[in-house]
Amino acid sequence: MTETVRFKIAEAARMAGVSASTLRLWESQGLIDPVRTETGQRLYEQTHIDRLKKISWLRSEKGINPAAIRDNLAAEEPQPAKPKKSTRRAPTQQMGAKIRKLRRDAGETLDKVSQETGISASLLSTFERTSQGLSLKSLHDLAHHFGTSFSALSGTGGTRTSESLIRNGRWTSWPATTTGVSVQVLAEGRNMMDCHRFVLAPGATSEGAYAHEGEEFMHVLTGSMEIVLDDDRFFILSEGDSFYFESRRPHSWRNLSEGETVLLWINTPASF
């Protein structure tokens, strides 16, 4: 049975992009209810982190008060899910453990990796332990530092294949390492193209620009998003829009929709 990962208040605050005192305030306002240990220590599970990020987004982007935030969150409480058709499970091996092994095999300390990637040692330590807390940009930079790719670390690359058929809804998913971003594999195997279905929750963002070799194509199925190239070229993509660009250009993105944005995203060669 998988052990539930819990975060201390400093870790949860960092992942939500706010201060620890803000989390205490939100708790007093009835917005969040963390787990309490026998000694009174606050602990936050992944569902708490998702809720904290939603609260932060509602506060900063919508500017609504705590009462309105509570109403908004209550309206979005998930209903019992209906049984689905058989789906493939996400890879079970934790990405954080893979990063820790790569770091140790390279004989590098957390501080050394932090200096090379710009990711704080505390965040790296949390990620190695929980496989949570890093943005896609940071994950890309970390993979590049160790001479690999995010796709390879996710365990979905496999071996080269001449064909791949995946039925609707039976996608293999990347390990859920980044809150608000779900990635499903649309073509299995280590091939010339990375073909994915991205599902971006409200407020989801790359949290910075990244670049790599190759070219990429995206097509928005639902919702809307903004993509920024070279820090000064802004593009708004809505449902039905497609976009193609060279991956070596620094690019960042964010979901503009109040709901989920779903898109097809293809990289070639498989370098993400």
Coordinates of N, CA and C in Angstrom, one line a residue, residues 69-265:
I69 N -14.5 32.8 -2.1 CA -13.6 31.7 -2.4 C -14.2 30.4 -1.8
R70 N -14.7 30.5 -0.6 CA -15.3 29.2 0.0 C -16.5 28.8 -0.9
D71 N -17.3 29.7 -1.3 CA -18.4 29.3 -2.2 C -18.0 28.7 -3.5
N72 N -16.9 29.3 -4.1 CA -16.4 28.8 -5.3 C -15.8 27.4 -5.2
L73 N -15.1 27.2 -4.1 CA -14.5 25.8 -3.8 C -15.6 24.8 -3.6
A74 N -16.6 25.2 -2.8 CA -17.7 24.3 -2.5 C -18.4 23.8 -3.7
A75 N -18.6 24.8 -4.7 CA -19.3 24.5 -5.9 C -18.5 23.5 -6.8
E76 N -17.2 23.4 -6.6 CA -16.3 22.6 -7.4 C -16.0 21.3 -6.7
E77 N -16.6 21.0 -5.5 CA -16.3 19.7 -4.8 C -16.6 18.6 -5.7
P78 N -15.7 17.7 -6.0 CA -15.9 16.6 -6.9 C -17.1 15.6 -6.4
Q79 N -17.9 15.2 -7.4 CA -18.9 14.2 -7.2 C -18.4 12.8 -7.3
P80 N -19.0 11.8 -6.7 CA -18.5 10.5 -6.8 C -18.3 10.1 -8.3
A81 N -17.2 9.6 -8.6 CA -16.9 9.3 -10.0 C -17.6 8.0 -10.4
K82 N -18.1 8.0 -11.7 CA -18.7 6.8 -12.3 C -17.6 5.9 -12.7
P83 N -17.8 4.6 -12.7 CA -16.8 3.7 -13.1 C -16.4 4.0 -14.6
K84 N -15.1 3.9 -14.8 CA -14.7 4.2 -16.2 C -14.2 2.9 -16.9
K85 N -14.1 3.0 -18.2 CA -13.5 1.9 -18.9 C -12.1 1.7 -18.4
S86 N -11.6 0.5 -18.7 CA -10.2 0.2 -18.2 C -9.2 1.2 -18.7
T87 N -8.4 1.8 -17.8 CA -7.4 2.7 -18.2 C -6.0 2.2 -17.8
R88 N -5.0 2.7 -18.4 CA -3.7 2.2 -18.0 C -3.2 3.0 -16.8
R89 N -2.5 2.4 -15.9 CA -2.0 3.1 -14.7 C -0.8 3.9 -15.0
A90 N -0.6 4.9 -14.3 CA 0.7 5.7 -14.4 C 1.8 4.9 -13.9
P91 N 3.0 5.1 -14.4 CA 4.2 4.4 -13.9 C 4.3 4.6 -12.4
T92 N 4.6 3.5 -11.7 CA 4.6 3.6 -10.2 C 6.0 4.0 -9.6
Q93 N 7.1 3.9 -10.4 CA 8.3 4.3 -9.8 C 8.4 5.8 -9.7
Q94 N 8.8 6.3 -8.5 CA 8.8 7.7 -8.2 C 10.0 8.4 -8.9
M95 N 9.6 9.6 -9.6 CA 10.6 10.3 -10.3 C 11.7 10.9 -9.3
G96 N 11.2 11.3 -8.1 CA 12.2 11.9 -7.2 C 13.3 10.9 -6.8
A97 N 12.9 9.6 -6.7 CA 13.9 8.6 -6.4 C 14.9 8.5 -7.6
K98 N 14.4 8.6 -8.8 CA 15.3 8.5 -10.0 C 16.3 9.7 -10.0
I99 N 15.8 10.9 -9.7 CA 16.7 12.1 -9.6 C 17.7 11.9 -8.6
R100 N 17.3 11.4 -7.4 CA 18.3 11.2 -6.3 C 19.4 10.2 -6.7
K101 N 19.0 9.1 -7.4 CA 20.0 8.1 -7.9 C 20.9 8.8 -8.9
L102 N 20.4 9.6 -9.9 CA 21.2 10.2 -10.9 C 22.2 11.2 -10.2
R103 N 21.7 11.9 -9.2 CA 22.6 12.9 -8.5 C 23.7 12.1 -7.7
R104 N 23.3 11.1 -7.0 CA 24.3 10.3 -6.3 C 25.3 9.6 -7.2
D105 N 24.8 9.1 -8.3 CA 25.7 8.4 -9.3 C 26.7 9.4 -9.9
A106 N 26.3 10.7 -10.0 CA 27.2 11.7 -10.5 C 28.1 12.3 -9.4
G107 N 27.9 11.9 -8.2 CA 28.7 12.4 -7.1 C 28.4 13.8 -6.7
E108 N 27.2 14.3 -6.9 CA 26.9 15.7 -6.7 C 26.0 15.9 -5.5
T109 N 26.3 17.0 -4.8 CA 25.4 17.3 -3.6 C 24.2 18.1 -4.0
L110 N 23.3 18.2 -3.1 CA 22.1 19.0 -3.4 C 22.5 20.5 -3.7
D111 N 23.5 21.0 -3.0 CA 23.9 22.4 -3.2 C 24.6 22.5 -4.6
K112 N 25.3 21.5 -5.0 CA 26.0 21.6 -6.3 C 24.9 21.6 -7.4
V113 N 23.9 20.8 -7.3 CA 22.8 20.7 -8.3 C 22.0 22.1 -8.3
S114 N 21.8 22.6 -7.1 CA 21.1 23.8 -6.9 C 21.9 25.0 -7.6
Q115 N 23.2 25.0 -7.5 CA 24.0 26.1 -8.1 C 23.9 25.9 -9.6
E116 N 23.9 24.7 -10.2 CA 23.9 24.5 -11.6 C 22.6 24.8 -12.2
T117 N 21.5 24.5 -11.5 CA 20.1 24.6 -12.1 C 19.3 25.8 -11.7
G118 N 19.7 26.4 -10.6 CA 19.0 27.6 -10.0 C 17.8 27.1 -9.2
I119 N 17.6 25.8 -9.0 CA 16.5 25.3 -8.1 C 17.1 25.2 -6.7
S120 N 16.3 25.7 -5.7 CA 16.9 25.7 -4.3 C 17.1 24.3 -3.8
A121 N 18.1 24.2 -3.0 CA 18.4 22.9 -2.4 C 17.2 22.3 -1.6
S122 N 16.5 23.1 -0.9 CA 15.3 22.7 -0.2 C 14.3 22.1 -1.1
L123 N 14.0 22.8 -2.2 CA 13.0 22.2 -3.2 C 13.5 20.9 -3.7
L124 N 14.8 20.8 -4.1 CA 15.3 19.6 -4.6 C 15.2 18.5 -3.6
S125 N 15.5 18.7 -2.3 CA 15.3 17.7 -1.3 C 13.9 17.3 -1.2
T126 N 13.0 18.2 -1.2 CA 11.5 17.9 -1.1 C 11.1 17.0 -2.3
F127 N 11.6 17.4 -3.5 CA 11.2 16.6 -4.7 C 11.8 15.2 -4.6
E128 N 13.1 15.0 -4.2 CA 13.6 13.7 -4.1 C 12.9 12.8 -3.2
R129 N 12.3 13.4 -2.1 CA 11.6 12.7 -1.1 C 10.2 12.4 -1.5
T130 N 9.5 13.4 -2.2 CA 8.1 13.3 -2.4 C 7.7 13.2 -3.9
S131 N 8.6 13.5 -4.8 CA 8.3 13.6 -6.3 C 7.3 14.7 -6.5
Q132 N 7.2 15.7 -5.7 CA 6.3 16.8 -5.8 C 7.0 18.1 -5.6
G133 N 6.4 19.2 -6.2 CA 6.9 20.6 -5.8 C 7.7 21.3 -6.9
L134 N 8.0 20.7 -8.0 CA 8.8 21.3 -9.0 C 7.9 21.6 -10.2
S135 N 8.1 22.8 -10.9 CA 7.3 23.1 -12.1 C 7.9 22.4 -13.2
L136 N 7.2 22.4 -14.4 CA 7.7 21.7 -15.6 C 9.0 22.3 -16.0
K137 N 9.1 23.6 -15.9 CA 10.4 24.2 -16.3 C 11.5 23.7 -15.4
S138 N 11.3 23.6 -14.1 CA 12.4 23.1 -13.2 C 12.7 21.7 -13.5
L139 N 11.6 20.9 -13.8 CA 11.8 19.5 -14.1 C 12.6 19.3 -15.4
H140 N 12.3 20.2 -16.4 CA 13.1 20.1 -17.7 C 14.5 20.5 -17.4
D141 N 14.8 21.6 -16.6 CA 16.1 22.0 -16.4 C 16.9 20.9 -15.6
L142 N 16.2 20.2 -14.7 CA 16.9 19.2 -13.9 C 17.2 18.0 -14.8
A143 N 16.3 17.6 -15.7 CA 16.6 16.5 -16.6 C 17.8 16.8 -17.5
H144 N 17.8 18.1 -18.0 CA 18.9 18.5 -18.9 C 20.2 18.5 -18.2
H145 N 20.2 18.9 -16.9 CA 21.4 18.9 -16.1 C 22.0 17.5 -16.0
F146 N 21.2 16.4 -16.0 CA 21.7 15.1 -15.8 C 21.8 14.4 -17.2
G147 N 21.6 15.1 -18.3 CA 21.8 14.5 -19.6 C 20.7 13.6 -20.0
T148 N 19.4 13.8 -19.5 CA 18.3 13.0 -19.9 C 17.1 13.9 -20.3
S149 N 16.0 13.3 -20.4 CA 14.8 14.1 -20.7 C 13.7 13.8 -19.7
F150 N 12.7 14.7 -19.6 CA 11.6 14.4 -18.7 C 10.8 13.2 -19.2
S151 N 10.6 13.0 -20.5 CA 9.9 11.8 -21.0 C 10.6 10.5 -20.5
A152 N 12.0 10.5 -20.6 CA 12.7 9.3 -20.1 C 12.6 9.1 -18.6
L153 N 12.6 10.2 -17.9 CA 12.4 10.1 -16.4 C 11.1 9.6 -16.0
S154 N 10.1 9.9 -16.9 CA 8.7 9.6 -16.5 C 8.4 8.1 -16.7
G155 N 9.4 7.4 -17.4 CA 9.2 5.9 -17.5 C 8.3 5.5 -18.6
T156 N 7.9 6.5 -19.5 CA 6.9 6.2 -20.6 C 7.6 6.1 -22.0
G157 N 8.9 6.2 -22.0 CA 9.6 6.2 -23.3 C 9.6 4.8 -23.9
G158 N 10.0 3.8 -23.2 CA 10.1 2.5 -23.7 C 11.1 2.3 -24.8
T159 N 10.9 1.3 -25.7 CA 11.8 1.1 -26.8 C 11.2 1.6 -28.1
R160 N 12.1 1.7 -29.1 CA 11.6 2.2 -30.4 C 10.6 1.2 -31.0
T161 N 9.5 1.8 -31.5 CA 8.4 0.9 -32.1 C 8.1 1.4 -33.5
S162 N 7.6 0.6 -34.4 CA 7.2 0.9 -35.7 C 5.8 1.3 -35.8
E163 N 5.0 1.0 -34.7 CA 3.6 1.4 -34.7 C 3.1 1.5 -33.2
S164 N 2.1 2.3 -33.0 CA 1.5 2.4 -31.6 C 0.1 2.8 -31.7
L165 N -0.8 1.9 -31.2 CA -2.2 2.2 -31.2 C -2.7 2.3 -29.8
I166 N -3.3 3.5 -29.4 CA -3.8 3.7 -28.1 C -5.3 4.1 -28.2
R167 N -6.2 3.3 -27.6 CA -7.6 3.6 -27.7 C -8.0 4.8 -26.9
N168 N -9.1 5.4 -27.2 CA -9.6 6.6 -26.5 C -9.7 6.4 -25.0
G169 N -9.1 7.2 -24.2 CA -9.2 7.1 -22.8 C -8.3 6.1 -22.2
R170 N -7.5 5.4 -22.9 CA -6.6 4.4 -22.4 C -5.2 4.8 -22.4
W171 N -4.9 6.1 -22.1 CA -3.6 6.7 -22.2 C -2.8 6.3 -20.9
T172 N -1.5 6.2 -21.1 CA -0.6 6.1 -20.0 C -0.3 7.5 -19.6
S173 N -0.3 7.8 -18.3 CA -0.1 9.2 -17.8 C 1.3 9.3 -17.3
W174 N 1.9 10.5 -17.4 CA 3.2 10.8 -16.8 C 2.9 10.8 -15.3
P175 N 3.9 10.5 -14.4 CA 3.7 10.6 -13.0 C 3.3 12.0 -12.6
A176 N 2.3 12.2 -11.7 CA 1.8 13.5 -11.3 C 2.8 14.2 -10.4
T177 N 3.7 14.9 -11.0 CA 4.7 15.6 -10.2 C 4.5 17.1 -10.1
T178 N 3.6 17.6 -11.0 CA 3.4 19.1 -11.0 C 1.9 19.3 -10.8
T179 N 1.5 20.1 -9.8 CA 0.1 20.4 -9.5 C -0.5 21.1 -10.7
G180 N -1.7 20.7 -11.1 CA -2.4 21.4 -12.2 C -2.1 21.0 -13.6
V181 N -1.1 20.1 -13.8 CA -0.7 19.7 -15.1 C -0.8 18.2 -15.2
S182 N -1.6 17.7 -16.1 CA -1.7 16.2 -16.3 C -1.3 16.0 -17.8
V183 N -0.5 15.0 -18.0 CA 0.1 14.7 -19.3 C -0.2 13.2 -19.6
Q184 N -0.9 12.9 -20.7 CA -1.1 11.6 -21.2 C -0.3 11.3 -22.5
V185 N 0.2 10.1 -22.6 CA 1.0 9.7 -23.7 C 0.1 9.2 -24.8
L186 N 0.2 9.8 -26.0 CA -0.6 9.4 -27.1 C 0.1 8.4 -28.1
A187 N 1.4 8.3 -28.0 CA 2.1 7.3 -28.8 C 3.2 6.8 -28.0
E188 N 3.2 5.5 -27.8 CA 4.2 4.8 -26.9 C 5.5 4.4 -27.7
G189 N 6.6 4.4 -26.9 CA 7.8 4.0 -27.5 C 8.8 5.2 -27.6
R190 N 10.1 4.8 -27.8 CA 11.1 5.9 -28.0 C 11.3 6.2 -29.4
N191 N 10.5 7.1 -29.9 CA 10.4 7.4 -31.3 C 10.9 8.8 -31.6
M192 N 10.7 9.3 -32.9 CA 11.2 10.6 -33.3 C 10.3 11.7 -32.7
M193 N 9.0 11.4 -32.3 CA 8.1 12.4 -31.8 C 7.6 12.0 -30.4
D194 N 7.5 13.0 -29.6 CA 6.8 12.9 -28.3 C 5.4 13.4 -28.6
C195 N 4.4 12.6 -28.5 CA 3.0 13.0 -28.7 C 2.2 12.9 -27.4
H196 N 1.7 14.0 -26.9 CA 1.1 14.1 -25.6 C -0.3 14.8 -25.7
R197 N -1.1 14.5 -24.7 CA -2.3 15.2 -24.4 C -2.2 15.9 -23.1
F198 N -2.1 17.2 -23.1 CA -1.9 18.0 -21.9 C -3.3 18.5 -21.4
V199 N -3.5 18.3 -20.1 CA -4.7 18.9 -19.4 C -4.3 19.9 -18.3
L200 N -4.6 21.1 -18.6 CA -4.1 22.2 -17.7 C -5.3 22.7 -16.8
A201 N -5.1 22.6 -15.5 CA -6.1 23.1 -14.6 C -6.1 24.6 -14.6
P202 N -7.2 25.2 -14.1 CA -7.2 26.7 -14.0 C -6.0 27.2 -13.2
G203 N -5.3 28.2 -13.8 CA -4.2 28.8 -13.1 C -2.9 28.0 -13.4
A204 N -2.9 26.9 -14.1 CA -1.7 26.1 -14.4 C -0.8 26.9 -15.2
T205 N 0.5 26.8 -15.0 CA 1.5 27.5 -15.7 C 2.8 26.8 -15.7
S206 N 3.7 27.1 -16.7 CA 5.0 26.4 -16.8 C 5.9 27.0 -15.7
E207 N 5.6 28.1 -15.1 CA 6.3 28.8 -14.0 C 7.7 29.2 -14.5
G208 N 7.8 29.7 -15.7 CA 9.1 30.1 -16.3 C 9.3 29.5 -17.7
A209 N 10.3 30.1 -18.4 CA 10.6 29.7 -19.7 C 11.7 28.6 -19.8
Y210 N 11.6 27.7 -20.7 CA 12.6 26.7 -21.0 C 12.8 26.6 -22.5
A211 N 13.9 25.9 -22.9 CA 14.2 25.7 -24.3 C 15.0 24.4 -24.4
H212 N 14.9 23.8 -25.6 CA 15.6 22.6 -25.9 C 15.7 22.4 -27.4
E213 N 16.3 21.4 -27.9 CA 16.4 21.2 -29.3 C 15.1 20.7 -29.9
G214 N 14.9 21.0 -31.2 CA 13.8 20.4 -31.9 C 12.7 21.4 -32.3
E215 N 11.6 20.9 -32.6 CA 10.4 21.7 -33.0 C 9.2 21.2 -32.3
E216 N 8.2 22.0 -32.2 CA 7.0 21.5 -31.5 C 5.7 22.1 -32.1
F217 N 4.6 21.3 -32.0 CA 3.3 21.7 -32.5 C 2.3 21.4 -31.4
M218 N 1.3 22.4 -31.3 CA 0.2 22.2 -30.3 C -1.1 22.6 -31.0
H219 N -2.1 21.9 -30.6 CA -3.5 22.2 -31.1 C -4.4 22.1 -29.9
V220 N -5.1 23.2 -29.7 CA -6.0 23.4 -28.5 C -7.4 22.7 -28.8
L221 N -7.7 21.7 -27.9 CA -9.0 21.0 -28.1 C -10.1 21.8 -27.3
T222 N -9.8 22.2 -26.1 CA -10.8 23.0 -25.4 C -10.1 24.0 -24.5
G223 N -10.7 25.1 -24.2 CA -10.1 26.1 -23.3 C -9.3 27.1 -24.1
S224 N -8.4 27.8 -23.4 CA -7.5 28.8 -24.0 C -6.3 28.9 -23.2
M225 N -5.2 29.3 -23.8 CA -3.9 29.4 -23.2 C -3.1 30.5 -23.8
E226 N -2.1 31.0 -23.1 CA -1.1 32.0 -23.6 C 0.2 31.3 -23.7
I227 N 0.9 31.5 -24.8 CA 2.3 31.0 -24.9 C 3.2 32.2 -25.3
V228 N 4.4 32.3 -24.6 CA 5.3 33.4 -24.8 C 6.6 32.8 -25.4
L229 N 7.0 33.4 -26.5 CA 8.3 33.0 -27.1 C 9.3 34.2 -26.9
D230 N 10.5 33.8 -26.6 CA 11.6 34.8 -26.5 C 11.3 35.9 -25.5
D231 N 10.5 35.7 -24.6 CA 10.1 36.6 -23.5 C 9.3 37.8 -24.0
D232 N 9.1 38.0 -25.3 CA 8.4 39.2 -25.7 C 7.5 39.0 -26.9
R233 N 7.2 37.7 -27.2 CA 6.3 37.4 -28.3 C 5.1 36.6 -27.7
F234 N 3.9 37.3 -27.6 CA 2.8 36.7 -26.9 C 1.8 36.2 -27.9
F235 N 1.3 35.0 -27.6 CA 0.3 34.4 -28.5 C -0.9 33.8 -27.6
I236 N -2.1 34.2 -28.0 CA -3.3 33.6 -27.3 C -3.9 32.5 -28.2
L237 N -4.0 31.3 -27.7 CA -4.5 30.2 -28.4 C -5.9 29.8 -27.8
S238 N -6.9 29.7 -28.6 CA -8.2 29.3 -28.2 C -8.6 28.0 -28.8
E239 N -9.8 27.5 -28.5 CA -10.2 26.2 -29.0 C -10.1 26.2 -30.5
G240 N -9.5 25.1 -31.0 CA -9.4 25.0 -32.5 C -8.1 25.5 -33.1
D241 N -7.4 26.4 -32.3 CA -6.1 27.0 -32.8 C -5.0 26.0 -32.7
S242 N -4.0 26.2 -33.7 CA -2.8 25.4 -33.7 C -1.6 26.3 -33.7
F243 N -0.5 25.8 -33.2 CA 0.7 26.7 -33.2 C 1.9 25.8 -33.4
Y244 N 2.9 26.3 -34.1 CA 4.1 25.6 -34.4 C 5.3 26.5 -34.2
F245 N 6.4 26.0 -33.5 CA 7.6 26.9 -33.3 C 8.8 26.0 -33.0
E246 N 10.0 26.7 -33.1 CA 11.2 26.0 -32.8 C 11.5 25.9 -31.3
S247 N 11.8 24.7 -30.8 CA 11.9 24.5 -29.4 C 13.1 25.2 -28.8
R248 N 14.1 25.6 -29.6 CA 15.3 26.3 -29.0 C 14.9 27.7 -28.6
R249 N 13.8 28.2 -29.0 CA 13.4 29.5 -28.5 C 12.8 29.4 -27.1
P250 N 13.2 30.2 -26.2 CA 12.7 30.1 -24.8 C 11.2 30.3 -24.9
H251 N 10.4 29.3 -24.2 CA 9.0 29.4 -24.3 C 8.4 29.1 -22.9
S252 N 7.3 29.8 -22.6 CA 6.6 29.6 -21.4 C 5.1 29.7 -21.7
W253 N 4.3 29.2 -20.8 CA 2.8 29.2 -21.1 C 2.0 29.2 -19.8
R254 N 0.7 29.5 -20.0 CA -0.2 29.5 -18.8 C -1.6 29.3 -19.4
N255 N -2.5 28.6 -18.5 CA -3.9 28.4 -18.9 C -4.6 29.7 -18.6
L256 N -5.4 30.2 -19.6 CA -6.1 31.4 -19.5 C -7.6 31.1 -19.1
S257 N -8.0 29.9 -19.3 CA -9.4 29.6 -19.1 C -9.8 29.4 -17.6
E258 N -11.0 29.7 -17.3 CA -11.5 29.5 -15.9 C -11.7 28.0 -15.7
G259 N -11.8 27.2 -16.7 CA -11.8 25.8 -16.6 C -10.6 25.1 -17.1
E260 N -10.6 23.8 -17.4 CA -9.5 23.1 -17.9 C -9.2 23.5 -19.4
T261 N -7.9 23.6 -19.7 CA -7.5 23.7 -21.1 C -6.9 22.4 -21.5
V262 N -7.4 21.8 -22.6 CA -6.9 20.5 -23.1 C -6.3 20.7 -24.5
L263 N -5.1 20.2 -24.7 CA -4.4 20.3 -26.0 C -3.6 19.2 -26.4
L264 N -3.4 19.0 -27.7 CA -2.4 18.0 -28.2 C -1.1 18.8 -28.3
W265 N 0.0 18.1 -27.9 CA 1.3 18.8 -27.9 C 2.3 17.8 -28.4

